[in-house]
Short mmCIF file of N, CA and C in Angstrom, two decimals:
data_model
loop_
_atom_site.label_atom_id
_atom_site.label_comp_id
_atom_site.label_asym_id
_atom_site.label_seq_id
_atom_site.Cartn_x
_atom_site.Cartn_y
_atom_site.Cartn_z
N MET A 1 -162.11 -34.52 75.59
CA MET A 1 -161.06 -35.49 76.02
C MET A 1 -161.77 -36.59 76.67
N SER A 2 -161.49 -37.76 76.43
CA SER A 2 -162.08 -38.95 77.08
C SER A 2 -161.36 -39.47 78.24
N GLN A 3 -162.08 -39.97 79.10
CA GLN A 3 -161.54 -40.63 80.45
C GLN A 3 -161.10 -41.99 80.04
N ASN A 4 -160.01 -42.56 80.61
CA ASN A 4 -159.84 -43.91 80.41
C ASN A 4 -160.25 -44.74 81.39
N ALA A 5 -160.16 -46.07 81.45
CA ALA A 5 -160.80 -46.97 82.42
C ALA A 5 -159.93 -46.97 83.74
N ASP A 6 -158.75 -46.32 83.70
CA ASP A 6 -157.98 -46.23 84.83
C ASP A 6 -158.24 -44.92 85.68
N SER A 7 -159.17 -43.95 85.33
CA SER A 7 -159.54 -42.74 85.84
C SER A 7 -160.98 -42.77 86.19
N VAL A 8 -161.33 -42.67 87.31
CA VAL A 8 -162.85 -42.63 87.69
C VAL A 8 -163.07 -41.64 88.78
N SER A 9 -164.04 -41.01 88.64
CA SER A 9 -164.50 -40.05 89.76
C SER A 9 -164.84 -40.76 90.92
N PRO A 10 -164.69 -40.07 92.09
CA PRO A 10 -165.12 -40.74 93.42
C PRO A 10 -166.71 -41.06 93.26
N ILE A 11 -167.04 -42.32 93.62
CA ILE A 11 -168.21 -42.88 93.41
C ILE A 11 -168.38 -44.17 94.21
N ARG A 12 -169.60 -44.40 94.72
CA ARG A 12 -169.94 -45.68 95.32
C ARG A 12 -170.81 -46.56 94.16
N LEU A 13 -170.36 -47.68 93.91
CA LEU A 13 -170.84 -48.46 92.92
C LEU A 13 -171.28 -49.81 93.38
N ALA A 14 -172.63 -50.11 92.92
CA ALA A 14 -173.20 -51.51 93.27
C ALA A 14 -173.19 -52.24 91.89
N VAL A 15 -172.72 -53.46 91.92
CA VAL A 15 -172.46 -54.35 90.73
C VAL A 15 -173.22 -55.51 90.92
N GLY A 16 -174.01 -56.05 89.91
CA GLY A 16 -174.64 -57.36 90.06
C GLY A 16 -174.91 -57.93 88.76
N GLY A 17 -175.22 -59.17 88.75
CA GLY A 17 -175.42 -59.90 87.41
C GLY A 17 -175.76 -61.31 87.66
N ASP A 18 -176.26 -61.92 86.63
CA ASP A 18 -176.61 -63.41 86.68
C ASP A 18 -175.34 -64.23 86.26
N HIS A 19 -175.62 -65.55 86.16
CA HIS A 19 -174.70 -66.46 85.72
C HIS A 19 -174.06 -66.15 84.35
N ALA A 20 -174.81 -65.60 83.45
CA ALA A 20 -174.16 -65.22 82.08
C ALA A 20 -173.39 -63.98 82.30
N GLY A 21 -173.55 -63.12 83.21
CA GLY A 21 -172.65 -62.05 83.34
C GLY A 21 -171.62 -62.12 84.41
N PHE A 22 -171.43 -63.25 84.94
CA PHE A 22 -170.63 -63.56 86.03
C PHE A 22 -169.07 -63.26 85.79
N ALA A 23 -168.69 -63.87 84.51
CA ALA A 23 -167.24 -63.61 84.29
C ALA A 23 -166.95 -62.31 84.05
N LEU A 24 -167.76 -61.51 83.34
CA LEU A 24 -167.40 -60.19 83.13
C LEU A 24 -167.57 -59.39 84.44
N LYS A 25 -168.49 -59.62 85.20
CA LYS A 25 -168.75 -58.92 86.49
C LYS A 25 -167.34 -58.93 87.38
N GLN A 26 -166.74 -60.24 87.46
CA GLN A 26 -165.54 -60.44 88.07
C GLN A 26 -164.52 -59.59 87.64
N LEU A 27 -164.28 -59.52 86.25
CA LEU A 27 -163.28 -58.69 85.74
C LEU A 27 -163.55 -57.18 86.11
N VAL A 28 -164.76 -56.80 86.10
CA VAL A 28 -165.16 -55.40 86.30
C VAL A 28 -164.73 -55.01 87.83
N ILE A 29 -165.11 -55.95 88.71
CA ILE A 29 -164.79 -55.70 90.19
C ILE A 29 -163.19 -55.58 90.23
N GLU A 30 -162.51 -56.48 89.58
CA GLU A 30 -161.04 -56.34 89.74
C GLU A 30 -160.56 -55.17 89.21
N ARG A 31 -161.04 -54.72 88.14
CA ARG A 31 -160.63 -53.42 87.41
C ARG A 31 -161.01 -52.19 88.12
N PHE A 32 -162.36 -52.04 88.51
CA PHE A 32 -162.76 -50.88 89.16
C PHE A 32 -162.86 -50.82 90.60
N GLY A 33 -162.91 -51.91 91.25
CA GLY A 33 -162.84 -51.94 92.79
C GLY A 33 -161.92 -50.97 93.21
N PRO A 34 -160.52 -50.94 92.94
CA PRO A 34 -159.75 -50.12 93.66
C PRO A 34 -159.72 -48.69 93.10
N LEU A 35 -160.75 -48.32 92.04
CA LEU A 35 -160.83 -46.96 91.51
C LEU A 35 -162.09 -46.33 92.13
N VAL A 36 -162.93 -47.09 92.62
CA VAL A 36 -164.08 -46.28 93.05
C VAL A 36 -164.08 -46.23 94.65
N THR A 37 -164.95 -45.25 95.32
CA THR A 37 -164.97 -44.98 96.65
C THR A 37 -165.25 -46.28 97.39
N SER A 38 -166.26 -47.00 96.88
CA SER A 38 -166.67 -48.21 97.44
C SER A 38 -167.40 -49.05 96.33
N LEU A 39 -167.38 -50.39 96.42
CA LEU A 39 -167.83 -51.26 95.43
C LEU A 39 -168.75 -52.60 96.31
N SER A 40 -170.00 -52.48 95.90
CA SER A 40 -170.84 -53.57 96.58
C SER A 40 -170.98 -54.71 95.54
N ASP A 41 -170.67 -55.91 95.79
CA ASP A 41 -170.71 -56.96 94.97
C ASP A 41 -172.15 -57.62 95.38
N CYS A 42 -173.18 -57.34 94.51
CA CYS A 42 -174.58 -57.84 94.87
C CYS A 42 -174.82 -59.10 94.31
N GLY A 43 -173.84 -59.89 93.72
CA GLY A 43 -173.90 -61.13 93.31
C GLY A 43 -174.29 -61.32 91.76
N THR A 44 -174.32 -62.47 91.14
CA THR A 44 -174.19 -63.73 91.80
C THR A 44 -172.66 -63.94 92.04
N HIS A 45 -172.40 -65.11 92.68
CA HIS A 45 -170.96 -65.25 93.15
C HIS A 45 -170.39 -66.68 92.38
N ASP A 46 -171.26 -67.08 91.53
CA ASP A 46 -170.65 -68.14 90.72
C ASP A 46 -171.49 -68.38 89.46
N GLU A 47 -171.14 -69.40 88.56
CA GLU A 47 -171.75 -69.48 87.31
C GLU A 47 -173.01 -70.27 87.27
N ALA A 48 -173.52 -70.77 88.56
CA ALA A 48 -174.64 -71.65 88.66
C ALA A 48 -175.84 -70.83 88.09
N SER A 49 -176.82 -71.43 87.40
CA SER A 49 -177.91 -70.79 86.78
C SER A 49 -178.59 -70.09 87.91
N CYS A 50 -179.08 -68.82 87.63
CA CYS A 50 -179.85 -68.08 88.56
C CYS A 50 -180.75 -67.02 87.76
N ASP A 51 -181.39 -66.19 88.56
CA ASP A 51 -182.41 -65.30 88.00
C ASP A 51 -182.05 -64.01 88.08
N TYR A 52 -181.84 -63.15 86.79
CA TYR A 52 -181.42 -61.86 86.76
C TYR A 52 -182.25 -60.85 87.57
N PRO A 53 -183.47 -61.00 87.64
CA PRO A 53 -184.27 -59.86 88.52
C PRO A 53 -183.76 -59.81 89.75
N ASP A 54 -183.39 -60.94 90.58
CA ASP A 54 -182.89 -60.80 91.77
C ASP A 54 -181.80 -59.92 92.00
N PHE A 55 -180.92 -59.83 91.18
CA PHE A 55 -179.76 -58.92 91.13
C PHE A 55 -180.13 -57.50 90.75
N ALA A 56 -180.98 -57.25 89.94
CA ALA A 56 -181.56 -56.06 89.62
C ALA A 56 -182.14 -55.32 91.01
N VAL A 57 -182.81 -56.20 91.71
CA VAL A 57 -183.29 -55.70 92.93
C VAL A 57 -182.18 -55.29 93.92
N GLU A 58 -181.29 -56.15 94.08
CA GLU A 58 -180.18 -55.96 94.94
C GLU A 58 -179.50 -54.61 94.65
N VAL A 59 -179.08 -54.53 93.30
CA VAL A 59 -178.43 -53.17 92.96
C VAL A 59 -179.40 -51.93 93.25
N ALA A 60 -180.69 -52.10 92.84
CA ALA A 60 -181.57 -51.01 93.08
C ALA A 60 -181.62 -50.67 94.60
N GLU A 61 -181.72 -51.64 95.39
CA GLU A 61 -181.90 -51.36 96.80
C GLU A 61 -180.77 -50.62 97.33
N ARG A 62 -179.43 -50.87 96.72
CA ARG A 62 -178.19 -50.20 97.17
C ARG A 62 -178.46 -48.68 96.71
N ILE A 63 -178.98 -48.52 95.61
CA ILE A 63 -179.07 -47.06 95.14
C ILE A 63 -180.14 -46.30 95.83
N ASN A 64 -181.32 -46.90 95.99
CA ASN A 64 -182.46 -46.18 96.58
C ASN A 64 -182.20 -45.98 97.98
N SER A 65 -181.29 -46.83 98.81
CA SER A 65 -181.16 -46.71 100.17
C SER A 65 -179.94 -45.64 100.43
N GLY A 66 -179.40 -45.25 99.23
CA GLY A 66 -178.31 -44.18 99.47
C GLY A 66 -176.98 -44.94 99.74
N GLN A 67 -176.88 -46.27 99.69
CA GLN A 67 -175.56 -47.03 99.91
C GLN A 67 -174.65 -46.95 98.60
N ALA A 68 -175.28 -46.51 97.38
CA ALA A 68 -174.58 -46.56 96.11
C ALA A 68 -174.95 -45.30 95.41
N ASP A 69 -174.17 -44.76 94.57
CA ASP A 69 -174.56 -43.66 93.64
C ASP A 69 -175.10 -44.12 92.38
N LYS A 70 -174.24 -45.27 91.87
CA LYS A 70 -174.71 -45.64 90.57
C LYS A 70 -174.64 -47.19 90.64
N GLY A 71 -175.19 -47.91 89.56
CA GLY A 71 -175.18 -49.37 89.62
C GLY A 71 -174.83 -49.81 88.26
N LEU A 72 -174.33 -51.03 88.14
CA LEU A 72 -173.90 -51.72 87.09
C LEU A 72 -174.51 -53.15 87.07
N LEU A 73 -175.40 -53.61 86.05
CA LEU A 73 -175.96 -54.88 85.87
C LEU A 73 -175.47 -55.55 84.57
N ILE A 74 -175.10 -56.86 84.74
CA ILE A 74 -174.57 -57.61 83.72
C ILE A 74 -175.24 -58.89 83.64
N CYS A 75 -175.92 -59.13 82.46
CA CYS A 75 -176.44 -60.33 82.24
C CYS A 75 -175.99 -60.90 80.76
N GLY A 76 -176.49 -61.85 80.19
CA GLY A 76 -175.96 -62.32 78.85
C GLY A 76 -176.17 -61.22 77.83
N SER A 77 -177.34 -60.61 77.59
CA SER A 77 -177.41 -59.62 76.63
C SER A 77 -177.63 -58.17 77.21
N GLY A 78 -177.85 -58.11 78.43
CA GLY A 78 -178.14 -56.79 79.00
C GLY A 78 -179.69 -56.43 79.01
N VAL A 79 -180.47 -57.16 78.26
CA VAL A 79 -181.85 -56.80 78.18
C VAL A 79 -182.57 -57.22 79.47
N GLY A 80 -182.46 -58.50 79.96
CA GLY A 80 -183.26 -58.85 81.16
C GLY A 80 -183.04 -57.98 82.35
N VAL A 81 -181.72 -57.64 82.63
CA VAL A 81 -181.50 -56.76 83.77
C VAL A 81 -182.04 -55.38 83.49
N SER A 82 -181.95 -54.97 82.32
CA SER A 82 -182.58 -53.66 82.13
C SER A 82 -184.12 -53.62 82.30
N VAL A 83 -184.73 -54.53 81.81
CA VAL A 83 -186.19 -54.60 81.93
C VAL A 83 -186.52 -54.77 83.42
N ALA A 84 -185.91 -55.53 84.12
CA ALA A 84 -186.19 -55.74 85.57
C ALA A 84 -185.84 -54.55 86.30
N ALA A 85 -184.61 -53.96 86.11
CA ALA A 85 -184.31 -52.59 86.86
C ALA A 85 -185.22 -51.53 86.79
N ASN A 86 -185.69 -51.34 85.44
CA ASN A 86 -186.64 -50.24 85.19
C ASN A 86 -188.05 -50.48 85.81
N LYS A 87 -188.37 -51.53 86.34
CA LYS A 87 -189.66 -51.70 86.91
C LYS A 87 -189.62 -51.37 88.52
N ILE A 88 -188.39 -50.92 88.95
CA ILE A 88 -188.11 -50.61 90.28
C ILE A 88 -188.03 -48.96 90.38
N THR A 89 -188.94 -48.53 91.28
CA THR A 89 -189.17 -46.97 91.49
C THR A 89 -187.71 -46.40 91.76
N GLY A 90 -187.47 -45.34 91.10
CA GLY A 90 -186.18 -44.64 91.41
C GLY A 90 -185.04 -45.04 90.47
N ILE A 91 -185.26 -46.10 89.63
CA ILE A 91 -184.17 -46.57 88.77
C ILE A 91 -184.44 -46.25 87.26
N ARG A 92 -183.34 -45.78 86.73
CA ARG A 92 -183.43 -45.27 85.34
C ARG A 92 -182.12 -46.13 84.84
N ALA A 93 -182.56 -47.23 84.20
CA ALA A 93 -181.45 -48.15 83.59
C ALA A 93 -181.42 -48.22 82.04
N ALA A 94 -180.29 -48.43 81.48
CA ALA A 94 -180.35 -48.56 80.04
C ALA A 94 -179.08 -49.51 79.61
N ILE A 95 -179.46 -50.14 78.60
CA ILE A 95 -178.33 -51.09 77.86
C ILE A 95 -177.47 -50.13 77.05
N CYS A 96 -176.15 -50.08 77.36
CA CYS A 96 -175.32 -49.23 76.59
C CYS A 96 -174.04 -50.23 76.30
N HIS A 97 -173.86 -50.29 74.79
CA HIS A 97 -172.71 -50.97 74.37
C HIS A 97 -171.78 -50.10 73.70
N ASP A 98 -171.93 -48.74 73.88
CA ASP A 98 -171.03 -47.73 73.32
C ASP A 98 -170.76 -46.78 74.46
N THR A 99 -169.80 -45.91 74.29
CA THR A 99 -169.37 -44.99 75.37
C THR A 99 -170.32 -43.69 75.22
N TYR A 100 -170.77 -43.35 73.96
CA TYR A 100 -171.55 -42.10 73.86
C TYR A 100 -172.85 -42.25 74.65
N SER A 101 -173.50 -43.47 74.45
CA SER A 101 -174.75 -43.72 75.17
C SER A 101 -174.71 -43.74 76.63
N ALA A 102 -173.56 -44.38 77.03
CA ALA A 102 -173.38 -44.48 78.44
C ALA A 102 -173.15 -43.09 79.14
N ARG A 103 -172.46 -42.14 78.37
CA ARG A 103 -172.07 -40.96 78.82
C ARG A 103 -173.40 -39.96 78.90
N GLN A 104 -174.02 -40.02 77.62
CA GLN A 104 -175.25 -39.17 77.48
C GLN A 104 -176.52 -39.57 78.24
N GLY A 105 -176.59 -40.92 78.59
CA GLY A 105 -177.58 -41.45 79.25
C GLY A 105 -177.64 -40.79 80.76
N VAL A 106 -176.38 -40.54 81.17
CA VAL A 106 -176.26 -39.94 82.45
C VAL A 106 -176.53 -38.35 82.46
N GLU A 107 -175.87 -37.79 81.38
CA GLU A 107 -175.93 -36.35 81.28
C GLU A 107 -177.14 -35.73 81.02
N HIS A 108 -177.98 -36.43 80.18
CA HIS A 108 -179.24 -36.05 79.68
C HIS A 108 -180.47 -36.56 80.35
N ASP A 109 -180.28 -37.93 80.75
CA ASP A 109 -181.44 -38.74 81.36
C ASP A 109 -181.25 -38.99 82.86
N ASP A 110 -180.11 -38.72 83.38
CA ASP A 110 -179.87 -38.95 84.91
C ASP A 110 -179.90 -40.57 85.00
N MET A 111 -179.49 -41.33 84.06
CA MET A 111 -179.42 -42.73 84.16
C MET A 111 -178.52 -43.12 85.39
N ASN A 112 -179.15 -44.01 86.22
CA ASN A 112 -178.36 -44.38 87.37
C ASN A 112 -177.88 -45.81 87.41
N VAL A 113 -178.27 -46.69 86.41
CA VAL A 113 -177.87 -48.06 86.22
C VAL A 113 -177.56 -48.31 84.86
N LEU A 114 -176.30 -48.82 84.65
CA LEU A 114 -175.88 -49.26 83.37
C LEU A 114 -175.96 -50.73 83.17
N CYS A 115 -176.47 -51.10 82.09
CA CYS A 115 -176.78 -52.61 81.87
C CYS A 115 -176.01 -52.94 80.62
N ILE A 116 -175.15 -54.12 80.79
CA ILE A 116 -174.34 -54.50 79.60
C ILE A 116 -174.53 -56.02 79.50
N GLY A 117 -174.13 -56.48 78.26
CA GLY A 117 -174.33 -57.87 77.86
C GLY A 117 -173.14 -58.59 78.04
N GLY A 118 -172.80 -59.45 78.96
CA GLY A 118 -171.59 -60.11 79.11
C GLY A 118 -171.30 -61.02 77.82
N ARG A 119 -172.31 -61.45 77.11
CA ARG A 119 -171.95 -62.31 75.97
C ARG A 119 -172.16 -61.46 74.69
N ILE A 120 -172.23 -60.19 74.88
CA ILE A 120 -172.28 -59.18 73.56
C ILE A 120 -170.96 -58.51 73.43
N ILE A 121 -170.32 -58.00 74.52
CA ILE A 121 -169.03 -57.13 74.27
C ILE A 121 -167.96 -57.84 75.09
N GLY A 122 -166.84 -57.46 74.78
CA GLY A 122 -165.67 -57.91 75.46
C GLY A 122 -165.22 -56.96 76.58
N SER A 123 -164.29 -57.38 77.36
CA SER A 123 -164.03 -56.79 78.52
C SER A 123 -163.41 -55.36 78.32
N GLU A 124 -162.46 -55.21 77.41
CA GLU A 124 -161.93 -53.92 77.17
C GLU A 124 -162.85 -52.78 76.77
N LEU A 125 -163.82 -53.27 75.80
CA LEU A 125 -164.81 -52.31 75.53
C LEU A 125 -165.84 -52.03 76.87
N ALA A 126 -166.14 -53.04 77.50
CA ALA A 126 -166.94 -52.86 78.65
C ALA A 126 -166.27 -51.93 79.72
N PHE A 127 -164.93 -51.98 79.81
CA PHE A 127 -164.17 -51.10 80.69
C PHE A 127 -164.32 -49.62 80.28
N GLU A 128 -164.26 -49.44 78.90
CA GLU A 128 -164.34 -48.09 78.37
C GLU A 128 -165.82 -47.49 78.62
N ILE A 129 -166.86 -48.40 78.38
CA ILE A 129 -168.21 -47.92 78.53
C ILE A 129 -168.50 -47.70 79.97
N ILE A 130 -168.03 -48.42 80.90
CA ILE A 130 -168.24 -48.29 82.38
C ILE A 130 -167.44 -47.00 82.92
N SER A 131 -166.40 -46.79 82.37
CA SER A 131 -165.74 -45.64 82.73
C SER A 131 -166.34 -44.37 82.24
N ALA A 132 -166.97 -44.41 81.03
CA ALA A 132 -167.67 -43.33 80.52
C ALA A 132 -168.97 -43.09 81.49
N PHE A 133 -169.63 -44.08 81.86
CA PHE A 133 -170.87 -44.04 82.69
C PHE A 133 -170.47 -43.40 84.13
N LEU A 134 -169.41 -44.05 84.60
CA LEU A 134 -168.93 -43.52 86.10
C LEU A 134 -168.58 -42.15 86.07
N ASN A 135 -167.94 -41.65 85.03
CA ASN A 135 -167.47 -40.25 85.00
C ASN A 135 -168.48 -39.25 84.53
N ALA A 136 -169.55 -39.65 84.07
CA ALA A 136 -170.49 -38.60 83.48
C ALA A 136 -171.33 -38.29 84.69
N LYS A 137 -171.77 -36.96 84.56
CA LYS A 137 -172.60 -36.17 85.51
C LYS A 137 -173.81 -35.72 84.87
N TYR A 138 -174.89 -35.87 85.65
CA TYR A 138 -176.23 -35.16 85.10
C TYR A 138 -176.02 -33.62 84.92
N THR A 139 -176.55 -33.07 83.78
CA THR A 139 -176.39 -31.71 83.51
C THR A 139 -177.99 -31.22 83.54
N PRO A 140 -178.28 -30.55 84.62
CA PRO A 140 -179.69 -30.23 84.92
C PRO A 140 -180.15 -29.02 84.14
N GLU A 141 -179.90 -29.22 82.73
CA GLU A 141 -180.45 -28.01 81.83
C GLU A 141 -181.94 -28.08 81.82
N GLU A 142 -182.72 -26.95 81.58
CA GLU A 142 -184.14 -26.97 81.53
C GLU A 142 -184.78 -28.11 80.82
N ARG A 143 -184.21 -28.26 79.65
CA ARG A 143 -184.76 -29.34 78.78
C ARG A 143 -184.63 -30.73 79.29
N HIS A 144 -183.52 -30.93 79.93
CA HIS A 144 -183.25 -32.29 80.58
C HIS A 144 -184.17 -32.54 81.78
N GLN A 145 -184.26 -31.50 82.52
CA GLN A 145 -184.96 -31.63 83.74
C GLN A 145 -186.52 -31.61 83.47
N ARG A 146 -186.91 -30.95 82.38
CA ARG A 146 -188.27 -31.09 82.06
C ARG A 146 -188.66 -32.53 81.54
N ARG A 147 -187.91 -33.14 80.87
CA ARG A 147 -188.10 -34.56 80.34
C ARG A 147 -187.95 -35.54 81.60
N LEU A 148 -186.97 -35.42 82.47
CA LEU A 148 -186.83 -36.16 83.69
C LEU A 148 -188.12 -36.08 84.58
N ASP A 149 -188.61 -34.70 84.73
CA ASP A 149 -189.89 -34.68 85.51
C ASP A 149 -191.02 -35.53 84.90
N LYS A 150 -191.06 -35.46 83.63
CA LYS A 150 -192.03 -36.31 82.96
C LYS A 150 -191.95 -37.82 83.32
N ILE A 151 -190.63 -38.33 83.38
CA ILE A 151 -190.42 -39.57 83.74
C ILE A 151 -190.80 -39.98 85.28
N PHE A 152 -190.47 -39.01 86.03
CA PHE A 152 -191.00 -39.08 87.45
C PHE A 152 -192.48 -39.06 87.51
N ALA A 153 -193.18 -38.37 86.83
CA ALA A 153 -194.64 -38.44 86.65
C ALA A 153 -195.15 -39.75 86.25
N LEU A 154 -194.46 -40.29 85.24
CA LEU A 154 -194.86 -41.70 84.76
C LEU A 154 -194.71 -42.62 85.91
N GLU A 155 -193.56 -42.49 86.63
CA GLU A 155 -193.26 -43.45 87.66
C GLU A 155 -194.28 -43.34 88.90
N ALA A 156 -194.74 -42.15 88.93
CA ALA A 156 -195.74 -42.00 90.20
C ALA A 156 -197.15 -42.47 89.83
N GLU A 157 -197.44 -42.74 88.54
CA GLU A 157 -198.73 -43.09 88.24
C GLU A 157 -198.93 -44.62 88.50
#
């Protein structure tokens, strides 16, 4: 049974994005703000040209400091924010433009940041993907933990 966008597990969410993701970010905040335990808007706050790595850092800092459980980053394609976020220790980010990847990324890989492209998908699909991401829980099966431990080792090098 799938969860709909009006049903979200208790969670603290940090959201950020650049000018190309601004419009979708605002819709996400309106839709999910009332459904999550807390929502941190890490910017940008308008459509003026800006640099996506700045917002990846803001979202990552919220997660790494324990102020947020998961993060959402939105740029034009999702690629830039994903690349930037994955450079930050403790962050496991991926672009997901389907619900299966968003859910499995958390369940198998303990993904803690979802990246989406504001110029790639529409708001209704984005809401479904975000809901799948927010409701997913990591399943610490031996094979998942073994792989995650290898990722931690790579990060430590």
